[in-house]
XYZ file of C-alpha atoms in Angstrom:
579
model
C 12.025 17.049 5.934
C 14.213 16.312 8.415
C 16.019 13.464 10.801
C 14.931 14.903 14.576
C 17.714 15.808 16.559
C 17.552 13.555 19.970
C 18.785 13.999 23.559
C 19.769 11.118 26.283
C 17.903 11.752 28.880
C 19.555 10.269 32.274
C 16.024 10.222 34.882
C 16.292 9.649 39.012
C 13.846 8.790 40.949
C 12.932 6.325 43.891
C 12.571 2.474 43.340
C 8.822 2.573 44.985
C 7.366 5.219 42.549
C 9.094 3.367 39.189
C 6.084 1.882 38.535
C 3.542 4.775 38.481
C 6.586 7.063 36.906
C 6.848 4.942 33.811
C 3.230 4.426 33.411
C 3.389 8.292 33.005
C 6.333 8.393 30.957
C 4.639 6.087 28.903
C 1.588 8.029 28.424
C 3.561 10.880 27.386
C 4.874 8.288 24.715
C 8.146 10.367 23.395
C 10.811 7.991 25.018
C 13.138 5.493 23.601
C 14.198 3.281 26.541
C 17.753 2.263 26.448
C 18.686 -0.969 28.277
C 21.576 -0.786 31.081
C 24.866 -0.303 30.454
C 25.987 -3.601 29.835
C 22.959 -5.494 28.511
C 21.019 -6.272 25.158
C 17.524 -5.765 25.082
C 17.244 -9.382 22.844
C 14.985 -10.466 25.310
C 13.146 -7.962 26.144
C 11.700 -6.461 22.875
C 9.750 -9.254 21.757
C 6.121 -8.348 22.245
C 4.032 -10.794 24.671
C 1.225 -10.989 22.486
C -1.622 -13.636 23.610
C -1.604 -15.994 20.513
C -5.428 -17.046 20.779
C -6.520 -13.564 20.114
C -3.933 -13.004 17.141
C -4.864 -15.594 15.713
C -8.464 -14.751 15.551
C -8.224 -11.021 15.131
C -6.505 -12.229 11.691
C -9.531 -15.047 10.985
C -11.740 -12.370 11.630
C -10.108 -9.386 9.722
C -10.231 -11.734 6.820
C -14.014 -11.919 6.469
C -15.475 -11.234 3.183
C -18.531 -8.947 5.516
C -18.865 -8.011 9.289
C -21.122 -6.662 11.369
C -21.589 -3.296 12.846
C -18.741 -3.463 15.821
C -19.845 -2.910 19.560
C -17.789 -0.507 20.738
C -18.566 -1.190 24.788
C -19.818 -4.290 26.120
C -20.719 -5.346 29.738
C -18.568 -8.783 31.152
C -16.686 -8.597 27.782
C -14.333 -11.942 27.773
C -11.793 -11.729 24.991
C -10.592 -15.121 26.017
C -13.755 -17.045 25.655
C -14.669 -15.087 22.465
C -11.375 -15.629 20.737
C -11.877 -19.438 21.979
C -14.971 -19.078 20.194
C -13.845 -17.501 16.665
C -10.476 -20.011 16.720
C -13.360 -23.228 17.071
C -15.154 -21.932 14.357
C -11.876 -21.723 12.275
C -11.351 -25.096 12.809
C -14.627 -26.554 12.351
C -14.694 -24.467 8.735
C -11.280 -25.957 8.082
C -12.343 -29.564 9.010
C -15.762 -29.160 6.654
C -13.887 -27.105 4.123
C -11.341 -30.446 3.553
C -14.501 -32.828 3.538
C -16.294 -30.460 0.936
C -12.697 -30.702 -0.890
C -12.862 -34.765 -0.809
C -16.169 -35.478 -1.367
C -15.959 -32.842 -4.748
C -13.373 -35.054 -5.903
C -14.611 -38.258 -4.945
C -18.016 -37.197 -6.774
C -16.490 -36.188 -9.804
C -14.679 -39.278 -10.026
C -17.721 -41.525 -9.630
C -19.827 -39.395 -11.843
C -19.218 -40.927 -14.733
C -19.569 -44.680 -13.497
C -23.647 -43.095 -12.658
C -25.790 -44.055 -9.405
C -24.510 -47.786 -8.965
C -26.038 -50.423 -5.852
C -23.820 -51.940 -4.234
C -25.222 -55.606 -4.523
C -27.701 -56.395 -1.637
C -29.027 -60.012 -1.606
C -26.471 -60.496 -4.741
C -23.932 -59.944 -3.083
C -24.641 -62.883 -0.742
C -23.690 -65.177 -3.725
C -20.376 -63.835 -2.756
C -20.175 -61.522 -6.302
C -18.656 -58.172 -5.885
C -18.122 -55.008 -8.316
C -15.334 -54.110 -9.432
C -14.184 -51.466 -11.642
C -12.204 -50.218 -14.664
C -11.207 -47.281 -16.637
C -10.111 -49.053 -19.819
C -9.110 -47.207 -23.469
C -11.223 -48.057 -25.947
C -8.262 -49.260 -27.964
C -7.748 -52.343 -25.054
C -11.220 -53.472 -25.745
C -10.208 -56.364 -28.010
C -8.161 -57.745 -24.802
C -11.532 -58.244 -22.980
C -12.565 -61.288 -24.688
C -12.487 -63.751 -22.001
C -15.469 -65.870 -21.404
C -14.238 -66.111 -17.916
C -15.150 -62.389 -16.730
C -18.663 -60.972 -16.681
C -18.400 -57.322 -17.195
C -20.382 -54.392 -18.826
C -19.284 -51.006 -20.572
C -21.687 -48.284 -18.215
C -20.384 -45.495 -19.502
C -17.934 -44.105 -22.410
C -15.859 -40.468 -22.357
C -12.979 -39.385 -24.522
C -11.697 -42.425 -25.887
C -12.584 -44.486 -22.555
C -14.510 -46.802 -21.408
C -16.154 -47.430 -18.172
C -16.561 -51.251 -17.445
C -18.031 -52.859 -14.297
C -17.323 -56.573 -13.897
C -18.957 -58.968 -11.693
C -16.694 -61.615 -9.905
C -16.270 -63.488 -6.607
C -12.116 -62.170 -6.840
C -10.766 -59.202 -8.402
C -9.931 -60.262 -11.649
C -6.401 -61.547 -12.384
C -3.688 -58.482 -13.887
C -3.122 -60.805 -16.612
C -7.210 -60.829 -16.960
C -7.368 -57.116 -17.526
C -5.195 -54.384 -19.252
C -5.526 -51.752 -16.906
C -5.649 -52.073 -12.975
C -8.512 -51.521 -11.242
C -10.421 -47.975 -10.475
C -11.093 -47.922 -6.384
C -14.063 -45.984 -5.927
C -14.846 -47.035 -2.133
C -17.835 -48.189 -0.627
C -20.104 -45.011 -0.181
C -22.845 -44.945 -3.547
C -22.569 -41.422 -5.564
C -26.186 -40.325 -4.726
C -24.843 -40.708 -0.631
C -21.810 -38.303 -1.488
C -23.888 -36.278 -2.849
C -26.409 -36.168 -0.150
C -23.409 -35.696 2.198
C -22.115 -32.917 0.197
C -24.967 -30.853 0.213
C -25.439 -31.472 3.986
C -21.584 -29.867 4.335
C -22.268 -26.966 2.047
C -25.007 -26.008 4.646
C -22.567 -26.705 7.843
C -20.150 -23.894 6.202
C -22.778 -21.406 5.386
C -23.845 -21.561 9.216
C -19.962 -21.360 10.030
C -19.443 -18.550 8.078
C -22.769 -16.322 9.345
C -21.321 -17.166 12.595
C -17.908 -16.086 11.565
C -19.733 -13.073 10.081
C -21.822 -12.355 13.716
C -18.175 -12.881 15.288
C -17.190 -9.675 13.320
C -18.901 -7.439 15.522
C -16.146 -8.004 18.535
C -13.193 -6.891 16.751
C -12.612 -3.330 18.120
C -12.656 -5.157 21.910
C -10.521 -7.882 20.836
C -7.770 -5.049 19.593
C -8.293 -3.040 22.791
C -7.858 -6.411 24.805
C -4.498 -7.047 22.840
C -3.513 -3.639 23.343
C -3.812 -3.401 26.750
C -2.113 -6.920 26.839
C 0.652 -5.107 24.586
C 0.766 -2.245 27.418
C 1.414 -4.892 30.092
C 3.988 -5.950 28.324
C 5.961 -3.087 27.282
C 5.734 -1.934 30.641
C 7.604 -4.777 32.132
C 10.251 -4.391 29.187
C 10.529 -0.799 30.454
C 10.895 -2.060 34.134
C 13.383 -4.095 32.949
C 15.841 -1.281 31.472
C 16.318 0.828 34.414
C 19.047 0.669 36.865
C 18.450 -0.045 40.149
C 20.211 0.527 43.402
C 17.689 0.897 46.514
C 16.308 3.478 47.312
C 16.953 4.976 43.802
C 16.394 3.618 40.207
C 18.195 5.367 36.819
C 16.474 5.069 33.138
C 17.845 6.134 29.927
C 16.260 7.336 27.047
C 16.982 9.092 23.448
C 14.040 12.028 23.350
C 13.440 14.159 20.593
C 14.796 18.124 20.267
C 11.256 19.244 20.323
C 10.303 17.276 23.705
C 12.156 18.190 25.784
C 10.423 20.633 27.361
C 7.840 18.286 27.892
C 9.595 15.584 29.683
C 11.461 18.631 32.336
C 8.142 19.927 32.861
C 6.840 16.447 34.202
C 10.294 15.451 36.129
C 9.889 18.643 37.858
C 6.458 18.444 38.689
C 7.354 14.577 40.267
C 10.384 15.815 41.798
C 12.609 13.575 39.327
C 16.201 14.214 38.798
C 16.659 14.771 35.509
C 20.095 15.594 33.051
C 19.728 16.188 29.120
C 22.741 15.223 26.750
C 23.829 15.564 23.353
C 24.974 12.260 21.987
C 28.425 10.661 21.988
C 29.908 10.442 18.936
C 30.121 6.206 19.409
C 26.184 6.271 20.116
C 24.001 5.280 17.756
C 20.412 6.972 18.263
C 17.555 6.083 16.736
C 16.456 7.594 13.664
C 13.225 9.494 13.555
C 11.861 11.533 10.763
C 9.639 14.787 10.734
C 8.255 15.408 8.059
C 4.884 18.060 6.925
C 1.801 16.318 6.548
C 1.918 16.274 3.003
C 5.628 14.725 2.394
C 4.426 11.826 5.324
C 3.784 9.557 2.101
C 7.516 10.020 1.041
C 8.667 9.214 4.713
C 6.141 5.531 4.286
C 8.010 5.183 1.071
C 11.473 5.367 3.230
C 10.643 3.395 6.193
C 9.172 0.726 3.640
C 12.842 0.190 2.646
C 15.454 1.473 5.055
C 15.279 4.439 7.592
C 18.962 6.541 7.545
C 21.110 6.358 10.157
C 21.104 9.291 12.517
C 23.204 11.709 10.998
C 22.175 11.742 7.933
C 19.629 13.488 5.273
C 15.820 12.029 4.984
C 15.911 11.193 1.428
C 11.383 11.713 1.864
C 10.866 14.418 -0.274
C 13.117 13.496 -3.311
C 12.293 9.737 -3.196
C 8.225 10.480 -2.780
C 8.300 13.153 -6.023
C 10.749 11.148 -8.300
C 8.242 8.224 -7.026
C 5.437 9.866 -8.174
C 7.342 11.027 -12.113
C 8.621 7.618 -12.730
C 5.238 6.240 -12.248
C 3.691 8.488 -14.516
C 6.410 7.707 -16.720
C 5.476 4.104 -16.529
C 1.960 4.430 -16.846
C 2.277 7.583 -19.802
C -1.653 7.720 -20.297
C -3.691 10.868 -19.022
C -6.790 8.494 -18.960
C -5.457 5.662 -16.798
C -3.807 8.697 -14.533
C -7.720 10.374 -14.207
C -9.343 6.140 -13.526
C -6.596 5.676 -11.003
C -7.497 9.546 -9.691
C -11.573 8.480 -9.650
C -10.810 5.306 -7.574
C -9.386 6.876 -5.044
C -12.501 7.848 -3.044
C -14.178 4.550 -4.058
C -11.556 2.297 -3.213
C -9.369 3.508 -0.536
C -11.582 4.250 2.188
C -9.998 0.702 2.783
C -6.979 1.771 4.014
C -9.099 3.321 6.786
C -8.429 6.398 8.793
C -5.363 5.484 10.292
C -2.108 7.725 10.020
C -0.851 4.897 7.201
C -4.189 5.055 5.846
C -4.020 8.608 5.258
C -0.724 8.703 3.688
C -1.683 5.874 1.451
C -4.446 8.207 0.466
C -1.861 10.892 -0.256
C 0.470 8.904 -2.300
C -2.342 7.764 -4.809
C -3.806 11.198 -5.138
C -0.549 12.912 -6.097
C 0.586 9.495 -8.514
C -2.682 9.873 -10.090
C -2.159 14.030 -10.219
C 1.565 13.147 -12.188
C 0.201 10.940 -14.376
C -2.641 13.154 -15.776
C 0.230 15.602 -16.200
C 2.500 13.891 -17.726
C -0.274 12.088 -19.609
C -1.494 15.332 -21.258
C 2.294 15.953 -21.739
C 2.604 13.234 -24.376
C -0.524 13.157 -25.454
C -2.260 10.009 -24.979
C -6.035 9.211 -23.364
C -6.687 5.324 -23.423
C -4.327 5.028 -25.972
C -5.882 7.800 -28.165
C -3.963 10.993 -29.474
C -6.135 13.737 -30.143
C -5.949 16.053 -33.356
C -3.048 18.370 -32.730
C -5.474 21.514 -33.782
C -7.511 20.995 -30.659
C -7.052 22.193 -27.028
C -6.047 18.753 -25.544
C -3.700 18.612 -29.130
C -2.144 22.012 -28.423
C -0.631 20.655 -24.661
C 1.116 17.665 -26.630
C 5.008 18.367 -26.232
C 6.399 15.163 -26.174
C 5.437 11.762 -27.671
C 6.495 8.136 -25.950
C 7.161 7.093 -29.576
C 9.429 9.247 -30.243
C 12.857 6.998 -29.366
C 15.539 10.160 -29.476
C 13.938 12.731 -26.974
C 13.070 9.813 -24.485
C 15.972 8.459 -24.508
C 17.546 11.627 -24.134
C 14.858 12.854 -21.273
C 15.000 9.238 -18.997
C 18.885 9.663 -18.920
C 18.910 13.282 -18.336
C 16.279 12.091 -15.324
C 19.053 9.691 -14.298
C 21.687 12.186 -13.864
C 19.491 14.200 -11.937
C 18.453 11.662 -9.641
C 21.693 10.556 -8.672
C 23.625 13.629 -8.960
C 20.721 14.692 -6.426
C 21.699 11.819 -4.237
C 26.027 12.449 -4.697
C 25.147 15.847 -3.799
C 23.457 14.805 -0.948
C 26.895 12.798 -0.198
C 28.752 15.596 -0.540
C 26.689 17.916 2.154
C 27.082 15.491 4.773
C 30.551 15.075 4.311
C 31.218 18.669 3.537
C 33.565 19.320 6.687
C 36.318 16.986 5.294
C 37.814 16.183 1.548
C 35.532 13.111 1.187
C 33.436 15.656 0.045
C 35.124 16.328 -3.593
C 34.347 12.685 -4.798
C 30.408 12.444 -5.164
C 31.418 16.414 -6.643
C 33.638 14.323 -9.119
C 30.945 11.603 -9.686
C 28.555 14.783 -10.114
C 30.843 16.191 -13.122
C 31.454 12.512 -14.627
C 27.567 12.063 -15.018
C 27.155 15.448 -16.095
C 29.876 15.641 -18.460
C 29.511 12.140 -20.061
C 25.925 12.993 -20.776
C 26.588 16.391 -22.076
C 29.171 14.833 -24.199
C 26.973 12.609 -25.741
C 23.957 14.683 -26.053
C 26.499 17.053 -28.256
C 28.296 14.027 -29.991
C 31.514 15.179 -28.553
C 31.618 18.252 -30.928
C 31.393 21.469 -30.396
C 31.453 23.622 -27.302
C 29.297 21.534 -25.241
C 31.509 18.495 -26.493
C 34.445 20.711 -25.175
C 33.222 21.559 -21.716
C 32.044 17.809 -21.424
C 35.556 16.588 -22.194
C 36.729 19.255 -19.529
C 33.871 17.979 -17.407
C 34.528 14.216 -17.542
C 38.380 14.844 -16.667
C 37.918 17.611 -13.324
C 35.543 14.565 -12.265
C 37.839 11.976 -12.766
C 40.836 13.945 -11.318
C 38.645 14.685 -7.952
C 37.827 11.313 -7.971
C 41.643 10.015 -7.827
C 42.573 13.355 -6.111
C 40.254 12.459 -2.709
C 39.230 9.099 -2.920
C 41.928 8.337 -0.118
C 41.997 11.534 2.612
C 45.206 10.306 4.295
C 47.862 13.192 3.875
C 50.668 13.281 1.787
C 54.081 13.395 3.559
C 56.608 11.855 1.013
C 56.038 10.011 -2.242
C 54.643 7.091 -0.940
C 51.537 8.268 0.229
C 50.805 10.364 -3.030
C 51.231 6.866 -4.682
C 48.696 5.252 -2.236
C 46.276 7.820 -2.789
C 46.262 7.826 -6.448
C 45.961 3.642 -6.264
C 42.950 4.399 -4.064
C 41.409 6.585 -6.487
C 42.278 4.338 -9.103
C 40.554 1.652 -7.220
C 37.188 3.330 -6.864
C 37.149 4.575 -10.634
C 37.330 1.148 -11.361
C 34.384 -0.758 -8.595
C 32.133 2.432 -9.182
C 32.257 3.828 -12.924
C 31.295 1.033 -15.110
C 28.306 0.606 -11.919
C 27.568 4.317 -12.779
C 27.333 3.665 -16.269
C 24.713 1.189 -15.321
C 22.935 2.678 -12.717
C 22.114 5.693 -15.171
C 21.124 3.676 -18.090
C 18.813 1.452 -15.623
C 16.536 4.530 -15.837
C 15.799 3.842 -19.861
C 13.591 1.301 -18.486
C 11.175 4.215 -18.006
C 10.799 4.730 -21.513
C 10.964 1.420 -22.465
C 7.885 0.705 -19.793
C 5.941 3.627 -21.183
C 5.973 2.837 -24.716
C 4.952 -0.717 -24.391
C 2.139 0.194 -22.709
C 1.286 2.826 -24.780
C 1.443 0.537 -27.525
C -0.619 -1.901 -25.975
C -3.325 0.762 -25.424
C -2.884 1.709 -29.022
C -3.425 -1.902 -30.274
C -6.138 -2.716 -28.836
C -8.018 0.155 -29.625
C -7.442 -0.843 -33.447
C -8.561 -4.485 -32.437
C -11.571 -2.845 -31.063
C -12.253 -0.476 -33.659
C -11.522 -3.652 -36.581
C -13.872 -5.692 -34.894
C -16.724 -2.947 -34.641
C -16.408 -2.795 -39.030
C -15.691 -6.124 -39.668
C -18.315 -7.980 -37.315
C -21.764 -7.567 -38.105
C -24.576 -7.307 -35.427
C -21.992 -8.177 -32.412
C -19.265 -5.712 -33.362
C -20.393 -3.075 -31.083
C -20.424 -5.850 -28.271
C -17.087 -7.279 -29.194
C -15.055 -4.075 -29.434
C -16.628 -2.646 -26.426
C -15.203 -6.104 -24.920
C -11.974 -6.025 -26.117
C -11.729 -2.360 -24.771
C -12.692 -3.156 -21.192
C -10.595 -6.399 -20.692
C -7.235 -5.210 -23.028
C -7.297 -1.744 -20.928
C -8.137 -3.131 -17.489
C -5.173 -5.413 -18.311
C -2.798 -2.555 -19.958
C -3.588 -0.406 -17.029
C -2.838 -3.196 -14.199
C 0.398 -3.591 -15.842
C 1.470 -0.255 -15.496
C 0.556 -0.279 -11.860
C 2.594 -3.650 -11.156
C 5.757 -2.010 -13.376
C 4.930 1.329 -11.864
C 5.376 0.561 -8.098
C 8.096 -2.254 -8.623
C 10.669 0.017 -10.966
C 9.391 3.266 -9.744
C 10.649 1.778 -5.935
C 13.548 0.222 -7.917
C 15.064 2.981 -9.201
C 14.707 4.641 -5.821
C 16.249 2.032 -3.613
C 18.779 0.131 -5.470
C 20.354 3.466 -8.453
C 19.670 6.457 -6.217
C 20.234 4.621 -2.319
C 23.084 2.855 -3.615
C 25.171 6.971 -4.434
């Protein structure tokens, strides 16, 4: 695990060959181009994607069912296919809106029944007026001038139809009239059936169009390649008949670039980064650690010249996830789901990393679950071989608090140790070492209750750690008393600013114990409910207990997965990264 060292390549060639040279360098795929000095890359870094193809691909990828994809097709027109897809999307959206309207209108008209609006009766100038009146207001309808009829009763309401030439005055009726429209219920239901059939046809057409996904992606990639080449053409300094190009090259790719330049007769100069340069970050990890690289990249890449935290983030995330889950049965179930559901990750490098991450999490969860002796909330007898593997209990408050706080001290201590290593050539390295001593001394003093040899050793660690922070928080040389006072003041400010933060960050790891205990308690509760149901419910007891187990453990597993991801990442990205 490391951040790849980069070199700045300056390449010079003929302007007339620039397009071909840039295409060759694109095929090499190991250069990060730099804009000419005095310019920025803001305008050229925007990917010029055809909007229609992007929208069409997004719509087709979301299709639940897909056809076998076509790899090659003579005369394939990506723009035309994208137009067909977007027309299908627009029609489907229009028909879906119409269906929602019809369903809402039918729901409103259903209590009135199938009423036909006046035919010849309407020649007299009479119309139907609809009202939904609370049953308690029925006495207010005693009006000899109105002709009305109750057509439906539902949940304390009367559905009343008034026959009159004009709308009754607001004083004649206790509520405003209900607007039902002029289309009868039967026609609305018939139209709804037609709309549903149209939607089925549109969905079938969408499913048929999914066969072009690969070709649309290839067309989009071709457009992106052209856009990338245009950006590269703008990233050179041209002074006819020559052009100059600068780029960052990973150290392990220098030989390939030199070989190409020698073959093409190009001038090439390699140089190490200057102190004022800001090279990009390229993480290089073993295949098994690339999942940690994905976690790090998800949040924030470390700056060039620092250290790569992929490995510690990967393994600490897996351990934190396992402690939050705290059940070997859940971990095994997660492992079984890997070959069943992880095919959706695809064969891309990111998909392979995700599968490896899930396998690691499942394995660590099984091991931790066996150590705490929990299998879907059930604890095996102590004399069994599974029971003999149990060395901890999630319900043991004292042991779990000590363990999770120790994990916090080790995790944050590792971060500070990395800071010290990065600053090893200056006195600033003593500050993170001082914080490590403060954390270790505080933990030992708490564990030993401040007594005995451990208590004495812990006090000396605390004193030594505070002294290191006080002495080296400011690096200015001491030539007179005012310089000494300034250094001590800087140390006091460092302690005031970070001591309470350090205390809170260490205590934050108690969430591992709290969430693990909550999940374990829920699992045991669901098991107890299922057992009670099987004993007390005659006949249906077995069915009820199985249903409780399935629903309860599914819910608990879902909560555990959410908590493991959110809090496992939080402890790495917030507490660990900040130190």
